[in-house]
Coordinates of C-alpha atoms in Angstrom, one line a residue:
M28 CA 66.3 175.0 63.2
L29 CA 67.0 172.1 65.6
D30 CA 68.6 172.9 68.9
P31 CA 71.8 170.7 69.2
A32 CA 71.4 170.4 72.9
V33 CA 67.8 169.1 72.6
T34 CA 68.7 166.8 69.8
W35 CA 71.6 165.3 71.8
T36 CA 69.3 164.8 74.8
R37 CA 66.7 163.0 72.8
L38 CA 69.3 160.8 71.1
R39 CA 70.9 159.8 74.4
T40 CA 67.4 159.0 75.9
R41 CA 66.3 156.9 73.0
S42 CA 69.7 155.1 72.9
A43 CA 69.5 154.3 76.6
A44 CA 66.0 152.9 76.2
F45 CA 67.1 150.7 73.3
L46 CA 70.0 149.4 75.2
R47 CA 67.7 148.7 78.2
R48 CA 65.3 146.8 76.0
G49 CA 68.1 144.8 74.2
W50 CA 70.9 144.3 76.6
G51 CA 68.7 144.3 79.7
R52 CA 66.9 141.2 78.5
R53 CA 70.2 139.5 77.8
A54 CA 71.6 140.5 81.2
A55 CA 68.5 139.2 82.8
R56 CA 69.0 135.8 81.0
V57 CA 72.7 135.7 82.0
A58 CA 71.7 136.5 85.6
A59 CA 69.1 133.8 85.6
R60 CA 71.5 131.2 84.3
A61 CA 74.1 132.3 86.8
E62 CA 71.5 131.9 89.6
D63 CA 70.6 128.5 88.2
V64 CA 74.2 127.4 88.3
V65 CA 74.7 128.3 91.9
D66 CA 71.2 127.3 93.0
L67 CA 71.2 124.7 95.8
N68 CA 68.9 121.8 95.5
H69 CA 68.0 121.0 99.1
T70 CA 66.8 117.5 98.3
G71 CA 70.0 116.9 96.5
L72 CA 71.9 118.2 99.5
A73 CA 70.1 115.8 101.8
V74 CA 70.8 112.8 99.6
A75 CA 74.4 113.9 99.1
T76 CA 74.9 114.0 102.9
L77 CA 73.5 110.5 103.1
F78 CA 75.9 109.2 100.5
F79 CA 78.7 111.1 102.1
A80 CA 77.9 109.5 105.5
L81 CA 77.7 106.1 103.9
S82 CA 81.1 106.6 102.3
L83 CA 82.6 107.2 105.7
T84 CA 81.5 103.9 107.1
P85 CA 84.2 101.2 107.4
S86 CA 85.5 99.5 104.2
L87 CA 88.1 96.7 103.8
V88 CA 91.3 98.6 104.2
P89 CA 92.1 101.8 106.2
R90 CA 92.3 105.2 104.6
D91 CA 94.0 108.4 105.4
W92 CA 92.1 111.7 105.4
L93 CA 93.3 112.7 101.9
F94 CA 92.2 109.5 100.2
Q95 CA 88.9 109.5 102.1
G96 CA 88.2 113.0 101.1
L97 CA 88.5 112.2 97.4
I98 CA 86.3 109.2 97.7
S99 CA 83.7 110.9 99.9
G100 CA 83.5 113.9 97.6
L101 CA 82.7 111.7 94.6
N102 CA 80.1 109.9 96.6
A103 CA 78.5 113.1 97.8
A104 CA 78.4 114.4 94.2
A105 CA 76.6 111.2 93.1
G106 CA 74.2 111.5 95.9
Y107 CA 73.5 115.1 94.9
G108 CA 72.6 114.0 91.4
V109 CA 70.3 111.3 92.7
G110 CA 68.5 113.8 95.0
C111 CA 68.0 116.3 92.1
V112 CA 66.4 113.5 90.0
L113 CA 64.1 112.6 92.9
Q114 CA 63.0 116.2 93.4
W115 CA 62.4 116.6 89.7
L116 CA 60.2 113.4 89.6
F117 CA 58.3 114.7 92.7
R118 CA 57.6 118.0 91.1
K119 CA 56.7 116.5 87.7
W120 CA 54.5 113.5 88.7
I121 CA 53.6 113.6 92.3
R122 CA 53.1 117.2 93.4
P123 CA 50.4 118.0 90.9
R124 CA 48.3 115.1 92.2
L125 CA 48.6 116.1 95.9
P126 CA 45.6 118.1 97.3
I127 CA 47.8 120.7 99.0
G128 CA 48.7 124.2 98.1
T129 CA 52.1 126.0 97.9
P130 CA 53.5 126.6 101.4
P131 CA 54.3 130.2 102.4
E132 CA 57.7 131.6 101.5
W133 CA 58.8 131.8 105.2
V134 CA 58.0 128.1 105.7
R135 CA 60.2 127.2 102.7
Y136 CA 63.0 129.3 104.1
V137 CA 62.8 127.7 107.5
V138 CA 62.8 124.2 106.0
E139 CA 65.8 125.0 103.8
V140 CA 67.8 126.4 106.6
A141 CA 66.9 123.4 108.8
V142 CA 68.1 121.0 106.0
V143 CA 71.4 122.8 105.6
L144 CA 72.1 122.8 109.4
T145 CA 71.0 119.2 109.8
C146 CA 73.3 118.1 106.9
A147 CA 76.2 120.0 108.3
L148 CA 75.8 118.5 111.8
A149 CA 75.3 115.0 110.4
A150 CA 78.4 115.3 108.2
A151 CA 80.5 116.5 111.2
Y152 CA 79.2 113.7 113.4
M153 CA 80.0 111.1 110.7
L154 CA 83.5 112.5 110.3
V155 CA 84.2 112.0 114.0
M156 CA 82.7 108.4 113.9
S157 CA 84.7 107.7 110.8
A158 CA 88.0 108.6 112.5
D159 CA 87.1 106.1 115.3
W160 CA 86.3 103.4 112.7
Q161 CA 89.5 103.9 110.9
R162 CA 91.5 103.5 114.1
E163 CA 89.6 100.2 114.7
I164 CA 90.6 98.9 111.2
T165 CA 94.2 99.9 111.7
G166 CA 94.1 98.2 115.1
L167 CA 92.9 95.0 113.5
M168 CA 95.8 95.2 111.1
G169 CA 98.5 96.2 113.6
M170 CA 98.9 99.6 112.1
E171 CA 99.1 103.1 113.6
G172 CA 95.7 104.8 113.5
T173 CA 94.6 108.4 112.6
T174 CA 93.3 111.1 114.9
R175 CA 89.9 112.9 114.9
A176 CA 91.5 116.3 114.3
A177 CA 93.4 115.0 111.3
Y178 CA 90.4 113.3 109.8
L179 CA 88.2 116.3 110.1
R180 CA 90.1 117.7 107.1
T181 CA 88.3 115.1 105.0
G182 CA 85.1 117.2 105.2
G183 CA 86.7 120.3 103.6
L184 CA 88.3 118.3 100.8
S185 CA 85.1 116.3 100.2
F186 CA 83.2 119.6 99.8
V187 CA 85.7 120.9 97.2
V188 CA 85.7 117.7 95.2
G189 CA 81.9 117.4 95.3
A190 CA 81.4 121.0 94.3
L191 CA 83.8 120.5 91.3
V192 CA 81.9 117.4 90.1
V193 CA 78.5 119.1 90.4
A194 CA 79.9 122.2 88.5
V195 CA 81.1 119.9 85.7
F196 CA 77.7 118.3 85.5
R197 CA 75.9 121.6 85.4
T198 CA 78.3 122.7 82.7
L199 CA 77.3 119.7 80.7
R200 CA 73.7 120.5 81.3
E201 CA 74.1 124.0 80.0
T202 CA 75.9 122.5 76.9
V203 CA 72.9 120.3 76.3
R204 CA 70.6 123.3 76.5
F205 CA 72.7 125.2 74.1
I206 CA 72.8 122.3 71.6
G207 CA 69.0 122.1 72.0
R208 CA 68.5 125.7 71.2
Q209 CA 70.7 125.5 68.1
L210 CA 68.9 122.4 66.9
S211 CA 65.6 124.1 67.4
R212 CA 66.9 127.2 65.5
W213 CA 68.7 125.7 62.6
V214 CA 67.4 122.2 62.2
R215 CA 63.8 123.1 63.1
I216 CA 63.4 120.4 65.7
P217 CA 60.4 121.0 67.9
P218 CA 61.3 122.9 71.1
A219 CA 59.9 120.1 73.2
L220 CA 62.2 117.5 71.6
A221 CA 65.3 119.7 71.2
P222 CA 66.7 119.2 74.8
A223 CA 66.4 115.4 74.6
T224 CA 68.0 115.4 71.2
G225 CA 70.8 117.6 72.4
A226 CA 71.4 115.3 75.4
L227 CA 71.4 112.2 73.1
L228 CA 73.9 113.8 70.8
L229 CA 76.2 114.8 73.6
F230 CA 75.9 111.3 75.2
V231 CA 76.8 109.6 71.9
L232 CA 79.7 111.9 71.4
I233 CA 81.1 111.3 74.9
I234 CA 80.7 107.5 74.7
T235 CA 82.2 107.4 71.2
L236 CA 85.2 109.4 72.4
F237 CA 85.6 107.3 75.6
N238 CA 85.2 103.9 73.9
G239 CA 87.1 104.8 70.8
V240 CA 89.5 107.7 70.4
A241 CA 90.0 108.5 74.1
T242 CA 90.3 104.9 75.2
R243 CA 92.8 104.0 72.5
A244 CA 94.7 107.1 73.1
F245 CA 94.8 106.5 76.9
F246 CA 96.0 102.9 76.6
A247 CA 98.4 103.8 73.8
V248 CA 100.0 106.5 76.0
A249 CA 100.0 104.2 79.0
N250 CA 101.5 101.4 77.1
S251 CA 104.2 103.7 75.7
A252 CA 104.9 105.1 79.1
F253 CA 105.2 101.8 80.8
S254 CA 107.3 100.3 78.0
V255 CA 109.8 103.0 78.8
R256 CA 109.7 101.9 82.4
N257 CA 110.1 98.3 81.2
D258 CA 113.4 99.2 79.5
K259 CA 114.7 100.9 82.7
M260 CA 118.0 99.5 83.9
T261 CA 118.8 99.5 87.6
P262 CA 122.3 99.0 89.1
Y263 CA 120.7 96.5 91.6
A264 CA 119.9 94.1 88.7
V265 CA 123.1 92.8 87.2
Q266 CA 123.3 90.4 84.3
P267 CA 123.8 86.9 85.5
T268 CA 126.8 84.9 84.4
R269 CA 125.6 81.4 85.4
P270 CA 124.0 79.4 82.6
E271 CA 121.1 78.4 84.8
R272 CA 119.6 81.9 84.4
S273 CA 117.9 83.6 81.5
G274 CA 119.7 86.7 80.4
S275 CA 123.2 85.1 80.9
P276 CA 125.6 84.9 77.9
E277 CA 124.5 81.4 77.2
S278 CA 120.8 82.2 77.4
L279 CA 118.4 82.1 74.4
A280 CA 116.5 85.0 76.0
K281 CA 118.8 88.0 75.8
W282 CA 119.4 90.2 78.9
E283 CA 118.2 93.4 77.2
T284 CA 114.9 91.8 76.2
L285 CA 113.7 90.6 79.6
G286 CA 112.2 93.8 80.7
S287 CA 112.7 95.5 84.1
E288 CA 110.8 92.9 86.2
G289 CA 112.4 90.0 84.3
R290 CA 115.9 91.3 84.8
W291 CA 115.3 91.7 88.5
F292 CA 113.9 88.2 88.7
V293 CA 116.8 86.4 87.0
S294 CA 119.6 88.5 88.7
H295 CA 118.3 87.9 92.3
G296 CA 117.5 84.9 94.4
P297 CA 119.5 82.6 96.7
D298 CA 122.6 80.9 95.4
P299 CA 123.9 77.4 96.5
M300 CA 126.1 78.9 99.2
L301 CA 123.2 80.9 100.8
I302 CA 120.8 77.9 100.5
S303 CA 123.3 75.6 102.2
A304 CA 123.9 78.2 105.0
V305 CA 120.2 78.2 105.8
T306 CA 119.4 74.5 105.3
G307 CA 122.7 73.0 106.4
K308 CA 122.8 70.7 103.4
P309 CA 124.5 70.8 99.9
A310 CA 122.5 72.8 97.3
R311 CA 122.3 73.3 93.6
Q312 CA 122.1 76.5 91.6
P313 CA 118.3 77.2 91.1
I314 CA 117.1 77.7 87.5
R315 CA 115.2 80.8 86.8
A316 CA 114.0 81.1 83.2
Y317 CA 112.2 84.2 81.9
V318 CA 110.8 85.3 78.6
G319 CA 110.1 89.0 78.0
L320 CA 107.8 90.6 75.4
Q321 CA 110.8 91.4 73.2
S322 CA 112.7 88.1 73.7
A323 CA 111.1 86.0 70.9
S324 CA 112.2 86.6 67.4
S325 CA 109.9 86.8 64.3
D326 CA 110.3 83.1 63.5
T327 CA 109.6 81.8 67.1
T328 CA 106.9 82.3 69.7
E329 CA 107.4 83.2 73.4
E330 CA 106.2 79.7 74.3
E331 CA 108.6 78.0 72.0
L332 CA 111.5 80.1 73.3
A333 CA 110.4 79.3 76.9
V334 CA 110.5 75.5 76.3
A335 CA 113.9 75.8 74.5
E336 CA 115.2 77.8 77.5
L337 CA 114.0 75.1 79.9
Q338 CA 115.7 72.4 77.8
R339 CA 118.9 74.4 77.6
T340 CA 119.1 74.8 81.4
G341 CA 118.2 71.2 82.1
A342 CA 115.0 72.3 83.9
F343 CA 113.2 69.0 83.1
D344 CA 115.9 67.1 85.1
R345 CA 115.2 69.0 88.4
K346 CA 113.0 67.8 91.2
V347 CA 110.4 70.7 90.8
L348 CA 109.3 72.7 87.8
V349 CA 107.1 75.7 88.4
I350 CA 105.1 77.7 85.8
V351 CA 104.5 81.2 87.1
T352 CA 101.9 83.4 85.4
T353 CA 103.0 86.9 86.2
T354 CA 101.0 90.1 86.8
G355 CA 100.7 92.7 84.0
T356 CA 104.3 94.1 84.0
G357 CA 105.8 90.6 84.3
W358 CA 106.3 90.8 88.1
V359 CA 107.1 87.6 90.0
N360 CA 106.8 87.4 93.8
S361 CA 110.4 87.0 95.0
M362 CA 109.3 85.5 98.3
S363 CA 107.3 82.8 96.6
A364 CA 110.2 81.8 94.2
A365 CA 112.9 81.9 96.9
A366 CA 110.7 79.9 99.4
L367 CA 110.5 77.0 97.0
E368 CA 114.2 77.2 96.1
Y369 CA 115.2 76.9 99.8
M370 CA 112.7 74.1 100.3
Y371 CA 114.3 71.9 97.6
G372 CA 117.9 72.9 98.1
G373 CA 118.0 74.7 94.8
D374 CA 116.9 71.6 92.8
T375 CA 114.2 73.7 91.1
A376 CA 113.3 75.4 87.9
I377 CA 111.0 78.4 87.8
L378 CA 109.6 79.7 84.5
A379 CA 107.9 83.1 84.1
S380 CA 107.0 85.3 81.2
Q381 CA 105.8 88.8 80.4
Y382 CA 102.5 89.4 78.5
S383 CA 102.0 93.2 78.9
Y384 CA 103.8 96.4 79.7
L385 CA 100.8 97.6 81.8
P386 CA 100.3 97.1 85.6
S387 CA 97.7 94.6 86.6
V388 CA 94.9 97.1 87.1
L389 CA 95.3 98.7 83.7
S390 CA 95.9 95.3 82.1
F391 CA 92.7 94.1 83.7
L392 CA 90.7 97.1 82.3
A393 CA 92.4 97.1 78.9
D394 CA 92.3 93.4 78.0
R395 CA 91.8 90.8 80.7
Q396 CA 91.7 88.1 78.0
K397 CA 95.4 88.7 77.3
V398 CA 96.5 87.1 80.6
A399 CA 94.2 84.1 80.1
I400 CA 95.5 83.5 76.5
A401 CA 99.1 83.9 77.6
G402 CA 98.6 81.6 80.6
R403 CA 97.0 78.8 78.6
K404 CA 99.5 79.0 75.7
M405 CA 102.5 78.9 78.1
F406 CA 101.2 76.0 80.2
D407 CA 100.2 74.0 77.1
A408 CA 103.7 74.4 75.6
V409 CA 105.5 73.4 78.7
Y410 CA 103.1 70.6 79.5
S411 CA 103.6 69.1 76.1
A412 CA 107.3 68.9 76.5
W413 CA 107.0 67.7 80.1
S414 CA 104.5 64.9 79.3
A415 CA 106.7 63.7 76.4
R416 CA 109.3 62.5 78.9
P417 CA 109.1 59.1 80.7
E418 CA 106.9 59.3 83.7
N419 CA 109.7 58.5 86.1
A420 CA 111.9 61.2 84.6
R421 CA 109.6 64.1 85.1
P422 CA 110.0 66.8 87.7
K423 CA 107.0 67.8 89.9
L424 CA 104.9 70.2 87.8
L425 CA 103.5 73.1 89.9
V426 CA 101.6 76.2 88.8
Y427 CA 101.6 79.5 90.6
G428 CA 99.8 82.9 90.1
E429 CA 99.2 85.9 92.2
S430 CA 96.4 88.5 91.7
L431 CA 95.7 88.8 88.0
G432 CA 98.4 86.1 87.4
S433 CA 96.2 83.6 89.2
Q434 CA 93.4 84.3 86.7
G435 CA 95.8 83.6 83.8
S436 CA 97.1 80.5 85.5
E437 CA 93.6 79.2 86.1
A438 CA 92.7 79.7 82.5
A439 CA 95.0 76.9 81.4
F440 CA 92.5 74.3 82.8
D441 CA 88.9 73.4 81.9
G442 CA 88.0 72.4 85.4
L443 CA 89.1 70.6 88.6
A444 CA 89.5 67.2 86.9
D445 CA 91.6 68.7 84.1
L446 CA 93.7 70.5 86.7
R447 CA 94.4 67.5 88.8
S448 CA 95.2 65.3 85.8
K449 CA 98.0 67.7 84.6
V450 CA 99.8 69.1 87.6
D451 CA 101.2 68.0 91.0
G452 CA 100.0 71.1 92.8
A453 CA 98.6 74.6 92.4
L454 CA 99.1 77.7 94.6
W455 CA 97.1 80.8 93.7
V456 CA 97.4 84.0 95.8
G457 CA 94.9 86.8 96.1
P458 CA 92.6 85.7 93.3
P459 CA 90.3 88.3 91.7
N460 CA 86.6 87.7 92.3
S461 CA 86.2 87.0 88.5
N462 CA 88.4 83.9 88.6
R463 CA 86.4 81.2 86.9
L464 CA 87.5 78.2 89.0
W465 CA 87.7 80.1 92.3
E466 CA 84.2 81.3 91.8
Q467 CA 82.9 77.8 91.2
F468 CA 84.6 76.4 94.3
V469 CA 83.4 79.2 96.5
S470 CA 79.8 79.3 95.3
R471 CA 79.6 75.5 95.7
R472 CA 81.2 75.5 99.2
D473 CA 79.9 73.1 101.9
P474 CA 76.8 74.3 103.7
G475 CA 77.4 76.2 106.9
T476 CA 80.9 77.5 105.8
R477 CA 81.6 81.2 105.3
E478 CA 82.5 82.8 102.0
V479 CA 85.7 84.3 103.5
D480 CA 86.9 80.8 104.6
P481 CA 85.0 78.3 102.6
I482 CA 85.4 74.5 102.7
Y483 CA 84.9 72.8 99.3
A484 CA 84.0 69.1 99.2
D485 CA 85.3 68.6 102.8
G486 CA 88.7 70.1 101.8
L487 CA 89.8 66.9 100.2
V488 CA 91.5 68.6 97.2
V489 CA 90.9 72.4 97.3
R490 CA 91.6 74.5 100.3
F491 CA 91.4 78.2 101.2
A492 CA 93.6 80.0 103.7
A493 CA 94.2 83.4 105.3
T494 CA 96.7 81.9 107.8
A495 CA 99.0 78.9 108.0
A496 CA 96.6 77.2 110.4
D497 CA 93.8 77.4 107.9
L498 CA 95.7 75.0 105.5
D499 CA 95.2 72.2 108.1
K500 CA 91.4 72.6 108.0
P501 CA 89.0 70.8 108.1
S502 CA 91.1 67.6 108.6
A503 CA 94.4 66.0 107.9
D504 CA 92.9 64.2 104.9
W505 CA 94.1 66.4 102.0
R506 CA 94.6 64.3 98.9
R507 CA 97.2 64.9 96.2
P508 CA 97.6 66.7 94.0
R509 CA 96.6 69.6 96.2
I510 CA 95.2 73.0 95.2
A511 CA 95.4 76.0 97.6
Y512 CA 94.1 79.6 97.5
L513 CA 95.6 82.2 99.8
M514 CA 93.1 85.0 100.4
H515 CA 92.6 87.5 103.2
P516 CA 89.1 88.6 104.4
S517 CA 90.3 92.2 103.9
D518 CA 91.7 91.8 100.4
P519 CA 89.6 94.0 98.1
I520 CA 91.0 92.3 95.0
V521 CA 89.4 89.1 96.1
W522 CA 86.0 90.6 97.1
W523 CA 85.4 93.4 94.5
S524 CA 82.7 92.5 92.0
S525 CA 80.1 94.3 90.0
D526 CA 77.5 92.3 91.9
L527 CA 78.2 94.7 94.9
I528 CA 76.2 97.4 93.1
F529 CA 72.8 95.9 93.8
S530 CA 73.2 92.8 95.9
Q531 CA 74.7 92.1 99.3
P532 CA 77.5 89.5 99.2
D533 CA 77.7 86.6 101.6
W534 CA 81.0 87.9 103.1
L535 CA 79.1 90.9 104.4
S536 CA 75.9 89.1 105.5
E537 CA 77.9 86.3 107.3
P538 CA 80.1 86.9 110.4
R539 CA 83.0 89.1 109.3
G540 CA 86.6 87.9 108.7
A541 CA 89.1 88.4 111.5
D542 CA 90.6 91.7 110.0
V543 CA 87.3 93.2 108.7
S544 CA 85.5 95.7 110.9
P545 CA 82.2 94.4 112.3
Q546 CA 80.8 97.9 111.6
M547 CA 81.1 97.5 107.8
R548 CA 77.7 97.3 106.2
W549 CA 76.5 96.8 102.6
S550 CA 74.7 99.7 100.8
P551 CA 73.6 99.7 97.2
L552 CA 76.2 101.3 94.9
V553 CA 78.2 102.8 97.8
T554 CA 79.8 99.6 98.9
F555 CA 80.7 98.8 95.3
W556 CA 82.4 102.2 94.9
Q557 CA 84.1 101.9 98.3
V558 CA 85.6 98.5 97.6
A559 CA 86.6 99.6 94.1
A560 CA 88.5 102.5 95.7
D561 CA 90.1 100.0 98.1
L562 CA 91.7 98.3 95.1
T563 CA 94.1 101.2 94.7
N564 CA 95.3 100.8 98.3
A565 CA 95.2 97.0 98.6
Q566 CA 98.9 96.8 99.4
G567 CA 99.0 99.9 101.7
V568 CA 98.6 97.7 104.8
S569 CA 100.8 95.4 106.9
D570 CA 101.7 91.9 105.9
G571 CA 99.0 89.4 106.6
H572 CA 96.2 91.8 105.5
G573 CA 94.8 93.2 102.4
H574 CA 96.7 92.1 99.3
R575 CA 100.0 91.6 101.3
Y576 CA 100.5 87.9 101.8
G577 CA 104.2 88.0 102.9
S578 CA 105.7 84.7 104.0
L579 CA 102.3 82.9 103.9
V580 CA 103.4 81.7 100.5
L581 CA 106.0 79.6 102.2
D582 CA 103.3 77.8 104.2
G583 CA 101.3 77.4 101.0
W584 CA 104.2 75.7 99.2
A585 CA 104.9 73.5 102.3
A586 CA 101.3 72.4 102.4
I587 CA 101.2 71.6 98.7
A588 CA 104.6 70.1 97.9
A589 CA 106.8 69.9 100.9
P590 CA 109.9 67.6 100.4
P591 CA 110.2 64.5 102.7
E592 CA 112.8 66.2 104.9
W593 CA 110.7 69.2 105.7
T594 CA 110.5 70.3 109.4
P595 CA 109.0 73.2 111.3
E596 CA 112.5 74.3 112.3
L597 CA 113.6 74.5 108.7
S598 CA 110.4 76.4 107.8
E599 CA 111.2 79.2 110.3
K600 CA 114.8 79.5 109.1
I601 CA 113.6 79.9 105.6
R602 CA 110.9 82.3 106.7
T603 CA 113.4 84.6 108.4
Q604 CA 115.7 84.6 105.3
I605 CA 113.0 85.4 102.7
E606 CA 111.6 88.1 104.9
L607 CA 115.0 89.8 105.1
A608 CA 115.4 89.5 101.3
E609 CA 111.9 91.0 100.8
E610 CA 112.8 94.0 103.1
Y611 CA 116.0 94.6 101.0
E612 CA 113.9 94.5 97.8
R613 CA 111.5 97.1 99.1
V614 CA 114.3 99.4 99.9
V615 CA 116.3 99.2 96.7
K616 CA 113.8 98.4 94.0

């Protein structure tokens, strides 16, 4: 007869042994994976510190500690990944061929501690230096600088951001391993090929989602969100009553269809009384024509509607007609429009149109061809109507574009000869580096001139300026029709390019521009990423720097198409007025 106590003891002992054999191995595997997740790659740490340090070096525009922390954390994570790859290559291909043995454990420990301490000290030193560099940049731009104590917070934020990115990557790596094990188990793929196959499948899935479903969903949501903003009504934009404005009761383009930016454009601007008060002479009501994305009906195009609106308002009988290619949302620089209206006593007509609901950055990413197509179609339609009139009955035809709008405005012309044969002047502000004509002029600049202030063909037709004085260089011989580009040495929209990834640009190998830190250096990949990050803060600076051109547009118009009665005194009166109007717009818009 079995003793119950003995039987229970044996059963408990055997069960414990079974659990130790089964669950013990699983626990060991889980523990090993957890150790692998938190394991620190010291080569990766060293390279991450290098990338972190490089990201703290000066860029084009100043950064606060929060923004710098995000950028530096992403840079550090990228550097950590590069370091891990380098260590793997060393262990896989180089170490087995070296005639040295494995160092003692205590040596490895000392080296690892030394690496960690060195990286920490180097990061702290670079944070202190970065605060000084940021104060230098803000000083060049007339802005208030940061403090060392405030900027030290960048280090903590960068550590958190970098750790999160590395954790996401390691999670993806574990996902690849899991897929590989399942493929080896169920599809019978050889174990040696399973991880690579799993990585390929995951990569294809991510790319497919990003390029297909995710991208379409993102831009669909963005387009929907910004279309709601486009319909927003503000009490500071009131429907015009004068027939010279689109959106008025007589207009072919209805007020409700102009979009938020269009409604602001047509409801503001100087009237004849204000223009006369500034200029001291009689003035006319300026014409402002605008076509929104919803303005055209099913049986007419935006271009046809725009031409009809110009004809309705009598725009072809004015002294000046300007075709403005807007940024993504349909924004028009109010200072540029008002400057020209004051210059000509209101005897002007300005046409603008909307081609997207998205801001310039998203529009540039989503479909940069849209602005080029819109710009060419609109110019061709207006030019056809303009050129059909007798030569002595045509207004001056000018074109204008800012930022992405300059790219669309440029697209209307095949080259310099085509441009000069069709217009009486062109003013393009803050042109993106990918502008076709701009790139041709800059790359073919006269020998010995810098990329930040190039001279093309002795400045006879095309000129580049960061200040009003630059428009007079290199000589007084500037033939008409004139073309001018306004661009600051510190404008990241002008200088950002994919070429920054692997090649040093001329604007960093030549003497720096006036508002660019002499400490800024080019580094592969890092400079590209830094300038790309600057794009989001291009207007977070004072006027005259970055992508803030302020009243320099007035000097641009004066250089290209000043009326005969133009004087420096009148210029300063107009400058004061448009700067006041700009300040009002910043407050209420």
